[in-house]
Amino acid sequence: MDQGFFLLFAAASVVAAVTLVLARNPVHSALALMAVFLQISAIFVLLEAPLLAVIQIFVYVGAIMVLFLFVIMMIDVREAVLQRFLPGSNLPALVLLVLLGVEMLVLVLRSDRYSVAKPVAMRTSGEVRQLSTTLFADYLLPFEVASIILLAALVGAIVLARKEPQ
């Protein structure tokens, strides 16, 4: 069952990554990148690493995506949509993408590294509980101040990116 979920999350992350690369709208690319980050977080949950999953969501989906959205808001999105990164046809890039995908699939299928053996049970300890207690009890004020600063930066980027009515 875990292998099925892994294949589902892996396939969804690959589809989102391809969408990220092929999307013409920068906002759609940012949303696809967020979907990739969420799928990777789900894979961390399957690997019984909830701390990494939460860190993935907080750091990458939360902070990094906010920075990407700041950049997208600062540039003129309408003008960026009209410009293409590669002028002409994207056929060579698509052929290279398919070749690399086939190569990766062949290497994974020929490898004996991915067997159906049960994973070794991980030792659970109180380190995660201790870290979360320290973060949300002792350092709650700095954590909340950082979130207020990020919110103020988001509002400032929206104000700066807004066009003046003509």
mmCIF file of C-alpha atoms in Angstrom:
data_model
loop_
_atom_site.group_PDB
_atom_site.id
_atom_site.type_symbol
_atom_site.label_atom_id
_atom_site.label_comp_id
_atom_site.label_asym_id
_atom_site.label_seq_id
_atom_site.Cartn_x
_atom_site.Cartn_y
_atom_site.Cartn_z
ATOM 1 C CA MET A 1 0.000 0.000 0.000
ATOM 2 C CA ASP A 2 2.849 2.378 0.842
ATOM 3 C CA GLN A 3 4.439 1.669 -2.513
ATOM 4 C CA GLY A 4 1.182 2.582 -4.251
ATOM 5 C CA PHE A 5 0.981 5.889 -2.425
ATOM 6 C CA PHE A 6 4.639 6.543 -3.173
ATOM 7 C CA LEU A 7 4.064 5.934 -6.886
ATOM 8 C CA LEU A 8 0.993 8.164 -6.793
ATOM 9 C CA PHE A 9 2.821 11.039 -5.081
ATOM 10 C CA ALA A 10 5.909 10.586 -7.280
ATOM 11 C CA ALA A 11 3.833 10.607 -10.472
ATOM 12 C CA ALA A 12 1.924 13.684 -9.291
ATOM 13 C CA SER A 13 5.183 15.488 -8.507
ATOM 14 C CA VAL A 14 6.600 14.644 -11.940
ATOM 15 C CA VAL A 15 3.427 15.909 -13.635
ATOM 16 C CA ALA A 16 3.556 19.092 -11.560
ATOM 17 C CA ALA A 17 7.258 19.545 -12.399
ATOM 18 C CA VAL A 18 6.551 19.189 -16.127
ATOM 19 C CA THR A 19 3.708 21.696 -15.739
ATOM 20 C CA LEU A 20 6.129 24.005 -13.931
ATOM 21 C CA VAL A 21 8.545 23.944 -16.837
ATOM 22 C CA LEU A 22 5.992 24.143 -19.645
ATOM 23 C CA ALA A 23 3.643 26.781 -18.177
ATOM 24 C CA ARG A 24 3.762 30.117 -19.937
ATOM 25 C CA ASN A 25 2.243 32.103 -17.090
ATOM 26 C CA PRO A 26 4.654 32.722 -14.181
ATOM 27 C CA VAL A 27 1.834 32.463 -11.653
ATOM 28 C CA HIS A 28 0.908 29.020 -12.990
ATOM 29 C CA SER A 29 4.567 28.011 -12.719
ATOM 30 C CA ALA A 30 4.665 29.153 -9.101
ATOM 31 C CA LEU A 31 1.517 27.175 -8.299
ATOM 32 C CA ALA A 32 2.985 24.093 -9.968
ATOM 33 C CA LEU A 33 6.154 24.503 -7.912
ATOM 34 C CA MET A 34 4.032 24.660 -4.792
ATOM 35 C CA ALA A 35 2.332 21.419 -5.847
ATOM 36 C CA VAL A 36 5.752 19.775 -6.283
ATOM 37 C CA PHE A 37 6.772 20.882 -2.792
ATOM 38 C CA LEU A 38 3.555 19.484 -1.320
ATOM 39 C CA GLN A 39 4.052 16.141 -3.079
ATOM 40 C CA ILE A 40 7.591 15.915 -1.720
ATOM 41 C CA SER A 41 6.216 16.638 1.728
ATOM 42 C CA ALA A 42 3.730 13.777 1.313
ATOM 43 C CA ILE A 43 6.610 11.478 0.350
ATOM 44 C CA PHE A 44 8.403 12.514 3.551
ATOM 45 C CA VAL A 45 5.287 11.488 5.499
ATOM 46 C CA LEU A 46 5.386 8.086 3.795
ATOM 47 C CA LEU A 47 9.021 7.744 4.826
ATOM 48 C CA GLU A 48 7.939 8.340 8.433
ATOM 49 C CA ALA A 49 9.775 11.653 8.634
ATOM 50 C CA PRO A 50 7.034 14.057 9.783
ATOM 51 C CA LEU A 51 9.486 16.715 10.926
ATOM 52 C CA LEU A 52 10.981 16.939 7.435
ATOM 53 C CA ALA A 53 7.464 17.068 5.978
ATOM 54 C CA VAL A 54 6.506 19.975 8.227
ATOM 55 C CA ILE A 55 9.774 21.773 7.549
ATOM 56 C CA GLN A 56 9.205 21.243 3.808
ATOM 57 C CA ILE A 57 5.799 22.868 4.088
ATOM 58 C CA PHE A 58 6.886 25.747 6.345
ATOM 59 C CA VAL A 59 10.149 26.623 4.626
ATOM 60 C CA TYR A 60 9.543 25.864 0.976
ATOM 61 C CA VAL A 61 5.797 26.214 0.540
ATOM 62 C CA GLY A 62 5.558 29.022 3.056
ATOM 63 C CA ALA A 63 8.667 31.155 2.812
ATOM 64 C CA ILE A 64 10.249 30.373 -0.565
ATOM 65 C CA MET A 65 6.948 30.516 -2.442
ATOM 66 C CA VAL A 66 6.178 33.892 -0.837
ATOM 67 C CA LEU A 67 9.505 35.179 -2.155
ATOM 68 C CA PHE A 68 8.772 33.800 -5.633
ATOM 69 C CA LEU A 69 5.377 35.462 -5.584
ATOM 70 C CA PHE A 70 7.040 38.748 -4.551
ATOM 71 C CA VAL A 71 9.247 38.543 -7.632
ATOM 72 C CA ILE A 72 6.302 37.679 -9.864
ATOM 73 C CA MET A 73 4.348 40.643 -8.521
ATOM 74 C CA MET A 74 7.301 42.979 -8.982
ATOM 75 C CA ILE A 75 7.693 42.185 -12.680
ATOM 76 C CA ASP A 76 5.044 43.014 -15.209
ATOM 77 C CA VAL A 77 3.250 39.679 -15.573
ATOM 78 C CA ARG A 78 1.359 40.718 -18.685
ATOM 79 C CA GLU A 79 4.612 41.555 -20.458
ATOM 80 C CA ALA A 80 6.337 38.408 -19.180
ATOM 81 C CA VAL A 81 3.527 36.230 -20.534
ATOM 82 C CA LEU A 82 4.091 37.635 -24.016
ATOM 83 C CA GLN A 83 7.831 36.918 -23.933
ATOM 84 C CA ARG A 84 9.143 33.407 -24.476
ATOM 85 C CA PHE A 85 12.312 32.040 -22.938
ATOM 86 C CA LEU A 86 13.164 30.018 -26.038
ATOM 87 C CA PRO A 87 12.137 31.650 -29.305
ATOM 88 C CA GLY A 88 10.675 29.300 -31.865
ATOM 89 C CA SER A 89 9.718 25.707 -31.312
ATOM 90 C CA ASN A 90 10.121 23.864 -28.025
ATOM 91 C CA LEU A 91 10.548 20.555 -29.847
ATOM 92 C CA PRO A 92 14.256 20.044 -28.971
ATOM 93 C CA ALA A 93 13.553 20.654 -25.287
ATOM 94 C CA LEU A 94 10.606 18.244 -25.380
ATOM 95 C CA VAL A 95 12.700 15.541 -27.077
ATOM 96 C CA LEU A 96 15.444 15.968 -24.475
ATOM 97 C CA LEU A 97 12.860 15.775 -21.695
ATOM 98 C CA VAL A 98 11.442 12.520 -23.071
ATOM 99 C CA LEU A 99 14.925 10.996 -23.517
ATOM 100 C CA LEU A 100 15.939 11.870 -19.962
ATOM 101 C CA GLY A 101 12.656 10.486 -18.628
ATOM 102 C CA VAL A 102 13.122 7.199 -20.497
ATOM 103 C CA GLU A 103 16.709 6.956 -19.270
ATOM 104 C CA MET A 104 15.610 7.515 -15.679
ATOM 105 C CA LEU A 105 12.858 4.911 -16.010
ATOM 106 C CA VAL A 106 15.278 2.333 -17.448
ATOM 107 C CA LEU A 107 17.802 2.955 -14.678
ATOM 108 C CA VAL A 108 15.154 2.613 -11.976
ATOM 109 C CA LEU A 109 13.698 -0.574 -13.447
ATOM 110 C CA ARG A 110 17.105 -2.232 -13.882
ATOM 111 C CA SER A 111 18.282 -1.340 -10.395
ATOM 112 C CA ASP A 112 17.913 -3.871 -7.607
ATOM 113 C CA ARG A 113 17.995 -1.105 -5.033
ATOM 114 C CA TYR A 114 14.218 -0.745 -5.005
ATOM 115 C CA SER A 115 12.995 -4.051 -3.656
ATOM 116 C CA VAL A 116 9.726 -4.890 -1.983
ATOM 117 C CA ALA A 117 11.408 -5.643 1.351
ATOM 118 C CA LYS A 118 9.961 -4.046 4.453
ATOM 119 C CA PRO A 119 11.807 -0.923 5.604
ATOM 120 C CA VAL A 120 13.680 -1.045 8.858
ATOM 121 C CA ALA A 121 11.603 0.399 11.691
ATOM 122 C CA MET A 122 12.941 3.767 12.717
ATOM 123 C CA ARG A 123 13.610 4.566 16.345
ATOM 124 C CA THR A 124 11.248 7.206 17.611
ATOM 125 C CA SER A 125 12.491 9.548 20.240
ATOM 126 C CA GLY A 126 11.409 12.648 22.034
ATOM 127 C CA GLU A 127 13.709 14.905 20.021
ATOM 128 C CA VAL A 128 10.926 16.127 17.743
ATOM 129 C CA ARG A 129 8.641 16.764 20.701
ATOM 130 C CA GLN A 130 11.433 18.628 22.483
ATOM 131 C CA LEU A 131 12.179 20.725 19.380
ATOM 132 C CA SER A 132 8.538 21.646 18.867
ATOM 133 C CA THR A 133 8.073 22.490 22.532
ATOM 134 C CA THR A 134 11.146 24.701 22.445
ATOM 135 C CA LEU A 135 10.048 26.401 19.218
ATOM 136 C CA PHE A 136 6.453 27.091 20.209
ATOM 137 C CA ALA A 137 6.967 27.700 23.932
ATOM 138 C CA ASP A 138 10.333 29.400 24.413
ATOM 139 C CA TYR A 139 10.601 31.071 20.990
ATOM 140 C CA LEU A 140 6.941 31.786 20.254
ATOM 141 C CA LEU A 141 7.396 35.577 20.140
ATOM 142 C CA PRO A 142 10.258 35.536 17.571
ATOM 143 C CA PHE A 143 8.292 33.004 15.508
ATOM 144 C CA GLU A 144 5.231 35.257 15.444
ATOM 145 C CA VAL A 145 7.337 38.381 14.778
ATOM 146 C CA ALA A 146 8.868 36.654 11.736
ATOM 147 C CA SER A 147 5.376 35.855 10.429
ATOM 148 C CA ILE A 148 4.277 39.494 10.917
ATOM 149 C CA ILE A 149 7.371 40.699 9.031
ATOM 150 C CA LEU A 150 6.611 38.318 6.148
ATOM 151 C CA LEU A 151 3.005 39.555 6.086
ATOM 152 C CA ALA A 152 4.181 43.173 5.987
ATOM 153 C CA ALA A 153 6.566 42.347 3.134
ATOM 154 C CA LEU A 154 3.700 40.682 1.232
ATOM 155 C CA VAL A 155 1.471 43.753 1.649
ATOM 156 C CA GLY A 156 4.364 46.014 0.611
ATOM 157 C CA ALA A 157 5.000 43.960 -2.527
ATOM 158 C CA ILE A 158 1.322 44.154 -3.457
ATOM 159 C CA VAL A 159 1.323 47.937 -3.019
ATOM 160 C CA LEU A 160 4.531 48.337 -5.056
ATOM 161 C CA ALA A 161 3.349 46.018 -7.835
ATOM 162 C CA ARG A 162 -0.023 47.703 -8.236
ATOM 163 C CA LYS A 163 -0.311 49.863 -11.335
ATOM 164 C CA GLU A 164 -1.474 53.425 -11.056
ATOM 165 C CA PRO A 165 -4.802 54.054 -12.828
ATOM 166 C CA GLN A 166 -4.334 56.056 -16.006
#
